[in-house]
Structures are given as structure tokens and as C-alpha cells.
């Protein structure tokens, strides 16, 4: 989603370390560069999450405590092509040898057992200055449905430093923000997901202008508004690889991360509305092959997906998402060897499918399950939403997912009630007191029983 801009909360949350006598439950208590308290309140233990972040966890869930020694780090390898962006590199946490989610034919597996991929999107969790306690509440609200997985955004490209951002662009040069308003903040996201038993799917850029995305790269490097240059311009591709190298390289050995996704909803056209006119389905399929293969050269531990809407390439179809006009060929992309699983989104209202949105959605799910079987790879409905008749529509779609054997699903989107206000609501958000929340829980249980 994120194509017209979400209704964002304005939060005045402090980013300075806590200065009390002991860090509170879920608070930070150590890590590289940490200058705050290293003691935790009673009933909690300062627990190492990675080299960058230690957290006060309840004693019953803590497994290891911090020490004064510095964990070993591994240098991030340089990108395969030189980057004009000047993106900096970082170091990564110490290795963890077990627990990475893998694929086996049409299933996800973890330590030899089927991993049921069910959950929600929470794009906002690492972007809006939330405290570690709020991150933990958000993930706890999601986990209570029986969810296993959360999809979130791993980017924010800005031209003026402000709030939480991950890459700063100035005069055509990009610098990754490794500080507390940048990657250290994302360390908190990973730690909170881990503390709540959830795995993360992380998207690395956006087709749309929300939080920067592809057009910032294109405008900064080429001075053009032609969106599709993101897929073909050598300097833009090198700059994106450089960002991937820094972000992905930081978490090579972190099993909380389930998968990387190349982009949110890639298309030939983006928010600028302009393109060179030369972008075809083959253009984006070629780009998918290059970028996914590059990630695999850096990171052999994590899965790689695209993050696309699952549009089919059937010229002449009366249905817009089947026509191939946006540059996406779902079946061709699913068969790229360095893509581990397929993704599809579902928004009948936005796609002009208004006469029977529920029925269209069930057909969309069924068609993607057919592609899943043909490719013998997992496929997930990783975004879906309607703003009316949610309970009945989602019940029908969930039933279709179960019956067709589609591998998994992530609703758009999760919501939480914080004491400072609610998380963003674009009309789709499901909060814990929404009737759909219970429907999610029932569906997740059904998926686990099916698998």
C-alpha cells in the first residue's frame, strides 16, 4: 500500500538514553555506543540482542546477559559495483548458527518443521520515533493473535535530516544513518520482534513517494522524473546495491529476520507518473534477477522475495491487474531462481473491481495458488484490505487461502492503542478491540492446523 501517504501520527518522543537509576522493562541497557543505564529494574535481566542492542527483558524470557566484552564483528563486503552515492558501510552482529526460516517446495520451514507464515503488516513500527516499550506493545498485540510474522519497512530516504531516517541524500550523494535515529533504531525493532517471538519480512525501498523510495534515487542521481530509470540506470542500481550492502550486511546473522524484499509494489511508473516509455515486464524481471542475485552474494542466510502486487501478464484481459500494463509478470518473476517465494497484494477497490470485490479477491487468491503449485514455491498474500464489510470479506478470503493451499498471508494492517495515541490508521487498520482481530486469530489457528 503506502501509495497515497498514510495518516501519520506526530510524536514528540525523546531519543536520548534513559537516565533513571535502572532501565525499565523493555528498555535499552547496553550495546555498542550505549551511554545510559546498564542495570535493569527488578524482575528483568539485561539481555544481549545483538552487538548494537541489549534490552531489559522479563527474567522468564531472558536467556543471556550482557558482559563487558565487546562482541566480535565482521566487516561488510563492498558492493559488486562501485557506487557514486558514497553510501557508508557498517559492521554486523556475531553469528547465530541456527533458526533461519527456509523454503521447502511450497512451504516455509524452520529447524525441519513447517513454519506457518501468518501475521500482519506494521510499516510504521521503525519509522515514527516509537519507544522500545511501544514497539514491544505493538508486537505483543500482533503476537496475541497467534501471528508468526510481521512485514515492515527498512528504508526512509530523506534530503533533510529529520526524525527517524535511514539514508540521507545531499547533492546526489547518499549516506546511511547508523546512529540512534537510523540503524540503531532499527536494531530496536529487531530486538522487540525477537522478544515477542515474531519474525520480520523487511522491504528495502518503495515504488511510491512515501518515505522517499525509488524516485529519490532517480532524481538525486539522474535529475530526471522518469521513474523506471531506477531499474536500468547503472549509477542508480549501484547506489541501491550500496544501501542494500549496508542494511542487509548489518543483519546477516540475525534469525529474527525471515526475508528481504526488493521493493514495495514495484511498477514501471511511480508517484511521479512519468517514465521513459521503454519499461516492460522484461525490464522489471531483469532487475529482479540482478538485485536478488546481488543480495544472495552478500547474505546466504535469509530468504529473498520481491514485494510486488502479484500482477499477471495476460494482455487483453478485462481485469486491470491481469493485463501486464504495469510492468509486472508474476509468473515470470516467481520463476527467477534467486527469488525464494512469491508475493501478492489485494485491493479490489483501488483496482476498479467494485462489482464483487469479495468474489474477485477469492479468484485472485485461487489464481496465485495455481501459480504457486506450478512453480513449486511458496506464495503469500502479503497485503490485502477493504474499508467496508471487513469481517465478511476477510472471512471469505481467509477461507479461500486455507482451501486453496496458498502458503501464507499478512493482513494490511496491524494497529495498537498507545497511551500517546493510536498507531496510523488509513482506514484498514485492525486494532485489538476490532472484531476482525478475533477473526485473524481464528484463521491463524486454522492455518497452523492445516499445515
XYZ file of C-alpha atoms in Angstrom:
451
model
C 0.000 0.000 0.000
C 1.520 3.366 1.018
C 0.758 4.915 -2.300
C -1.171 7.992 -1.272
C 0.534 8.630 2.050
C -0.705 7.333 5.402
C -2.233 9.465 8.121
C 0.846 9.807 10.288
C 0.998 10.451 13.991
C 3.133 13.344 15.151
C 5.024 12.138 18.168
C 7.340 14.136 20.372
C 9.233 11.207 21.751
C 12.680 11.735 23.217
C 15.552 9.814 21.686
C 18.071 10.388 24.474
C 19.105 7.481 26.695
C 17.199 6.922 29.910
C 18.836 8.470 32.973
C 16.971 6.729 35.785
C 18.695 4.501 38.314
C 17.780 1.419 36.266
C 16.381 0.860 32.814
C 12.694 -0.167 32.787
C 11.269 -3.396 31.404
C 11.817 -3.451 27.602
C 14.272 -0.522 27.910
C 17.771 -0.472 26.452
C 20.585 -1.388 28.824
C 23.649 -1.854 26.615
C 25.133 -2.187 23.171
C 27.784 -0.538 21.044
C 27.850 3.191 21.807
C 25.285 2.968 24.639
C 25.929 5.510 27.408
C 22.784 5.050 29.507
C 21.986 2.725 32.402
C 23.222 -0.850 32.246
C 21.187 -2.057 35.243
C 17.565 -3.225 34.898
C 14.571 -2.914 37.215
C 13.741 -5.872 39.442
C 12.290 -8.855 37.632
C 14.142 -8.162 34.391
C 17.548 -9.102 33.018
C 19.787 -7.107 30.684
C 19.846 -9.401 27.669
C 22.125 -9.215 24.625
C 20.070 -8.993 21.419
C 22.985 -8.179 19.129
C 26.229 -6.188 19.167
C 24.268 -2.957 18.983
C 21.472 -3.505 21.441
C 20.835 -5.084 24.841
C 17.374 -4.925 26.375
C 15.755 -5.361 29.806
C 13.591 -8.448 29.333
C 11.411 -10.227 31.891
C 13.523 -12.792 33.740
C 11.442 -15.692 32.398
C 12.188 -14.790 28.750
C 15.821 -13.731 29.088
C 18.460 -16.195 28.007
C 21.764 -14.350 28.230
C 23.063 -11.284 29.997
C 25.357 -8.529 28.865
C 29.036 -8.583 29.667
C 31.756 -6.008 29.487
C 33.356 -7.687 26.495
C 32.657 -6.381 23.000
C 31.106 -8.971 20.641
C 33.194 -9.714 17.555
C 32.146 -8.029 14.324
C 32.571 -8.885 10.687
C 33.361 -6.350 8.001
C 30.669 -5.860 5.374
C 31.949 -6.697 1.868
C 31.911 -3.887 -0.698
C 29.184 -3.741 -3.349
C 29.873 -5.669 -6.536
C 29.976 -2.415 -8.491
C 31.305 0.937 -7.349
C 28.690 3.364 -6.124
C 28.642 7.089 -6.826
C 26.352 7.573 -3.862
C 29.036 7.475 -1.198
C 26.915 5.163 0.957
C 28.787 4.102 4.067
C 29.183 0.522 5.279
C 28.767 -0.896 8.774
C 29.602 -3.974 10.796
C 27.345 -6.878 11.695
C 26.489 -8.725 14.908
C 28.172 -12.006 15.893
C 26.907 -15.139 14.127
C 23.947 -17.243 15.174
C 24.142 -20.737 13.697
C 20.527 -21.915 13.937
C 16.970 -20.805 13.438
C 16.760 -19.298 9.951
C 13.482 -19.805 8.108
C 13.996 -21.639 4.801
C 11.768 -22.916 1.998
C 10.978 -26.490 1.014
C 8.857 -26.688 -2.116
C 5.647 -24.777 -1.292
C 6.284 -24.422 2.446
C 8.395 -22.357 4.767
C 10.334 -24.466 7.253
C 12.167 -23.741 10.494
C 14.510 -26.309 12.019
C 12.933 -29.075 9.970
C 9.314 -28.206 10.834
C 6.698 -26.376 8.773
C 6.695 -22.657 9.569
C 3.172 -21.230 9.260
C 3.618 -17.743 7.786
C 0.691 -15.727 9.152
C 0.515 -12.235 10.576
C 0.269 -8.588 9.659
C 1.929 -5.511 8.224
C 3.223 -2.810 10.568
C 5.119 -0.451 8.263
C 5.226 2.255 10.926
C 6.990 0.435 13.748
C 10.523 1.587 12.886
C 9.703 4.938 11.277
C 7.865 7.104 13.762
C 10.085 7.540 16.790
C 8.334 4.954 18.929
C 9.985 3.961 22.186
C 11.132 0.401 22.781
C 8.171 -0.079 25.135
C 5.780 0.978 22.371
C 7.486 -1.286 19.861
C 7.062 -4.158 22.300
C 3.395 -3.345 22.840
C 2.805 -3.254 19.081
C 4.485 -6.605 18.523
C 2.753 -8.073 21.568
C -0.645 -7.026 20.188
C 0.196 -8.773 16.910
C 1.619 -11.889 18.593
C -1.536 -12.369 20.675
C -3.448 -13.263 17.503
C -1.129 -16.234 17.027
C 0.830 -14.413 14.329
C 4.311 -15.597 13.470
C 5.422 -12.870 11.050
C 5.360 -9.100 10.577
C 6.225 -7.194 7.406
C 7.740 -3.745 7.862
C 9.778 -1.133 6.006
C 13.582 -0.974 6.148
C 14.095 2.393 4.484
C 13.417 6.106 4.735
C 15.267 8.270 2.207
C 15.361 11.979 3.057
C 17.075 15.082 1.727
C 16.937 16.900 5.085
C 17.699 15.036 8.334
C 14.531 14.881 10.411
C 13.160 12.306 12.853
C 13.853 8.666 12.029
C 15.598 8.175 8.671
C 17.895 5.551 7.221
C 19.552 7.287 4.301
C 20.341 10.981 3.769
C 20.699 12.314 0.219
C 22.569 15.551 -0.451
C 23.783 16.682 -3.884
C 23.467 13.230 -5.386
C 25.339 11.504 -2.568
C 23.747 9.175 -0.034
C 24.927 8.379 3.489
C 23.407 5.654 5.626
C 22.377 6.846 9.091
C 23.927 4.400 11.555
C 23.050 6.439 14.653
C 20.171 6.310 17.158
C 17.746 7.872 14.648
C 18.848 5.376 11.992
C 20.023 1.792 12.049
C 20.333 1.747 15.833
C 16.606 2.475 15.887
C 16.016 -0.479 13.574
C 18.073 -2.621 15.955
C 15.340 -1.835 18.494
C 12.685 -3.059 16.033
C 14.519 -6.355 15.563
C 15.002 -6.786 19.311
C 11.324 -6.115 20.048
C 10.194 -8.591 17.384
C 12.546 -11.200 18.822
C 11.296 -10.585 22.360
C 7.741 -11.302 21.169
C 8.588 -14.417 19.168
C 7.972 -12.851 15.753
C 9.946 -12.948 12.503
C 10.313 -9.976 10.163
C 9.981 -9.512 6.409
C 11.805 -6.275 5.578
C 11.256 -4.223 2.425
C 14.249 -2.249 1.155
C 12.689 0.561 -0.925
C 9.328 1.873 -2.141
C 7.772 2.298 -5.565
C 5.838 5.231 -4.103
C 6.977 8.537 -2.637
C 6.133 7.602 0.966
C 9.414 7.577 2.912
C 11.465 8.515 -0.133
C 11.780 5.405 -2.227
C 12.872 4.891 -5.817
C 12.218 8.398 -7.086
C 14.677 9.919 -4.630
C 17.447 7.763 -6.095
C 16.462 8.705 -9.646
C 16.079 12.416 -9.006
C 19.253 12.711 -6.961
C 21.472 10.770 -9.366
C 19.985 11.482 -12.812
C 17.977 14.672 -12.238
C 15.062 13.006 -14.037
C 11.474 12.292 -13.039
C 11.407 9.105 -15.143
C 10.593 6.523 -12.503
C 11.709 3.475 -14.490
C 15.325 4.648 -14.572
C 15.513 3.023 -11.150
C 15.536 -0.340 -12.921
C 18.009 0.459 -15.715
C 20.395 3.320 -14.864
C 23.744 1.831 -13.844
C 24.534 4.529 -11.280
C 21.109 4.227 -9.644
C 21.423 0.453 -9.466
C 24.890 0.790 -7.919
C 23.554 3.213 -5.301
C 20.717 0.857 -4.380
C 23.183 -2.029 -4.083
C 25.285 0.117 -1.782
C 22.316 0.716 0.513
C 21.464 -2.984 0.424
C 25.051 -3.780 1.348
C 24.883 -1.537 4.419
C 21.408 -2.558 5.620
C 21.406 -6.260 4.792
C 25.043 -6.591 5.837
C 24.230 -5.397 9.342
C 21.858 -8.316 9.974
C 23.497 -11.212 8.137
C 23.423 -13.454 11.186
C 20.116 -12.361 12.741
C 17.494 -15.151 12.501
C 14.677 -12.825 13.623
C 14.719 -11.561 10.047
C 12.828 -14.016 7.862
C 13.328 -12.381 4.472
C 14.386 -9.332 2.497
C 12.100 -7.844 -0.129
C 13.430 -5.833 -3.052
C 10.722 -3.157 -3.047
C 7.177 -2.356 -2.044
C 4.937 -2.710 -5.107
C 7.473 -2.154 -7.921
C 5.956 -0.872 -11.173
C 7.144 0.894 -14.313
C 5.501 4.077 -13.026
C 5.629 5.565 -9.556
C 4.415 8.682 -7.796
C 5.950 10.980 -10.440
C 3.696 9.415 -13.054
C 6.433 9.616 -15.690
C 8.658 7.012 -17.316
C 10.902 6.714 -20.343
C 8.279 4.686 -22.194
C 10.729 1.809 -22.530
C 9.769 -0.133 -19.403
C 8.218 -3.557 -19.989
C 7.634 -6.650 -17.893
C 11.051 -7.872 -19.055
C 12.665 -4.687 -17.693
C 11.484 -5.386 -14.173
C 12.087 -9.142 -14.401
C 15.710 -8.436 -15.395
C 16.046 -6.055 -12.439
C 14.523 -8.639 -10.077
C 17.117 -11.166 -11.225
C 20.042 -8.778 -10.779
C 19.106 -7.381 -7.363
C 18.002 -10.689 -5.846
C 21.214 -12.341 -7.052
C 23.221 -9.481 -5.517
C 21.545 -9.964 -2.130
C 22.371 -13.661 -2.302
C 26.069 -12.826 -2.798
C 26.000 -10.875 0.484
C 23.615 -12.975 2.532
C 23.165 -16.735 2.271
C 21.091 -16.973 5.451
C 17.912 -15.107 4.599
C 15.171 -15.617 2.045
C 14.534 -13.100 -0.738
C 11.168 -12.018 -2.164
C 10.084 -9.164 -4.413
C 7.282 -7.380 -2.535
C 5.215 -6.912 -5.705
C 1.440 -6.901 -6.056
C 1.357 -10.156 -7.997
C 0.014 -8.659 -11.230
C -0.290 -11.180 -14.066
C 0.791 -10.580 -17.672
C -2.255 -11.505 -19.742
C -2.673 -8.803 -22.422
C -6.315 -8.383 -23.406
C -7.708 -9.423 -20.044
C -10.710 -7.293 -18.988
C -9.251 -7.048 -15.465
C -6.623 -4.364 -14.898
C -4.346 -6.389 -12.533
C -4.177 -9.200 -15.117
C -3.162 -7.070 -18.108
C 0.600 -6.690 -17.562
C 0.441 -2.962 -18.198
C 2.289 -2.016 -15.006
C 5.421 -3.990 -15.881
C 4.860 -6.942 -13.566
C 4.674 -10.548 -14.771
C 4.026 -12.569 -11.637
C 4.742 -15.970 -13.126
C 7.982 -14.899 -14.815
C 9.222 -13.229 -11.635
C 8.290 -16.207 -9.462
C 10.494 -18.404 -11.648
C 13.610 -16.269 -11.113
C 15.962 -18.704 -9.425
C 17.175 -16.249 -6.764
C 13.602 -15.440 -5.661
C 12.569 -17.823 -2.866
C 8.848 -17.057 -2.612
C 6.120 -15.101 -4.370
C 4.099 -12.159 -3.092
C 0.694 -10.763 -3.984
C -1.388 -7.834 -2.752
C -5.159 -7.488 -2.943
C -7.065 -4.175 -3.097
C -10.135 -4.628 -5.307
C -11.399 -1.107 -4.622
C -8.168 0.518 -5.813
C -8.087 -1.706 -8.908
C -11.617 -0.925 -10.137
C -13.014 -4.321 -9.093
C -16.057 -2.873 -7.347
C -18.963 -5.003 -8.569
C -17.975 -8.033 -6.475
C -14.780 -7.264 -4.542
C -15.088 -10.321 -2.329
C -15.542 -12.678 -5.266
C -12.725 -11.041 -7.205
C -10.436 -11.466 -4.196
C -11.228 -15.167 -3.894
C -10.436 -15.651 -7.600
C -7.187 -13.666 -7.189
C -6.143 -15.926 -4.315
C -7.059 -19.063 -6.257
C -5.071 -17.955 -9.319
C -1.979 -17.278 -7.216
C -2.315 -20.660 -5.544
C -2.320 -22.181 -9.032
C 0.907 -20.322 -9.846
C 2.362 -21.475 -6.532
C 1.788 -25.110 -7.438
C 3.192 -24.643 -10.955
C 6.405 -23.007 -9.694
C 6.575 -25.266 -6.615
C 7.487 -22.270 -4.452
C 5.672 -20.635 -1.533
C 3.335 -17.739 -2.349
C 1.893 -15.384 0.257
C -0.883 -12.814 0.145
C 1.267 -10.290 1.970
C -1.086 -7.287 1.788
C -4.849 -7.144 1.467
C -7.599 -4.815 2.507
C -11.058 -3.362 2.145
C -12.515 -0.484 4.139
C -16.093 -1.767 4.381
C -17.619 -5.177 5.141
C -14.233 -6.194 6.501
C -15.394 -9.071 8.682
C -17.360 -10.872 5.965
C -14.828 -10.161 3.205
C -11.806 -11.241 5.217
C -13.594 -14.369 6.414
C -14.246 -15.348 2.794
C -10.678 -14.613 1.724
C -9.206 -16.448 4.705
C -11.331 -19.488 3.892
C -10.079 -19.380 0.289
C -6.467 -19.192 1.466
C -6.952 -22.264 3.630
C -8.793 -24.286 0.998
C -6.519 -23.472 -1.963
C -3.308 -24.205 -0.067
C -1.855 -20.713 -0.523
C 1.206 -20.733 1.733
C 0.517 -17.749 3.977
C -0.878 -14.258 4.473
C -0.257 -10.911 6.170
C -3.163 -8.510 6.645
C -2.845 -4.783 5.925
C -2.517 -3.637 8.615
C -1.989 -4.037 12.367
C -2.882 -1.300 14.840
C -2.203 -0.586 18.508
C -3.639 1.835 21.059
C -0.730 3.595 22.778
C -1.117 5.915 25.726
C 0.132 8.703 23.435
C -2.434 7.891 20.745
C -3.180 5.243 18.150
C -0.788 3.924 15.539
C -1.583 5.073 11.975
C -4.995 4.265 10.554
C -5.532 4.597 6.805
C -8.964 3.015 7.030
C -7.598 -0.519 7.027
C -6.005 -0.766 10.492
C -7.193 -3.556 12.784
C -6.796 -2.763 16.498
C -7.094 -5.343 19.308
C -10.667 -4.236 20.072
C -11.801 -4.621 16.433
C -13.974 -7.685 15.640
C -11.585 -8.612 12.803
C -8.824 -9.152 15.379
C -10.623 -12.282 16.616
C -11.186 -13.421 13.032
C -7.437 -13.159 12.444
C -6.761 -15.333 15.490
C -9.206 -17.988 14.302
C -7.679 -18.001 10.824
C -4.109 -18.252 12.102
C -5.113 -21.268 14.189
C -6.735 -22.826 11.122
C -3.580 -22.272 9.047
C -1.427 -23.909 11.715
C -3.807 -26.865 11.862
C -3.808 -27.162 8.055
C -0.016 -27.211 7.918
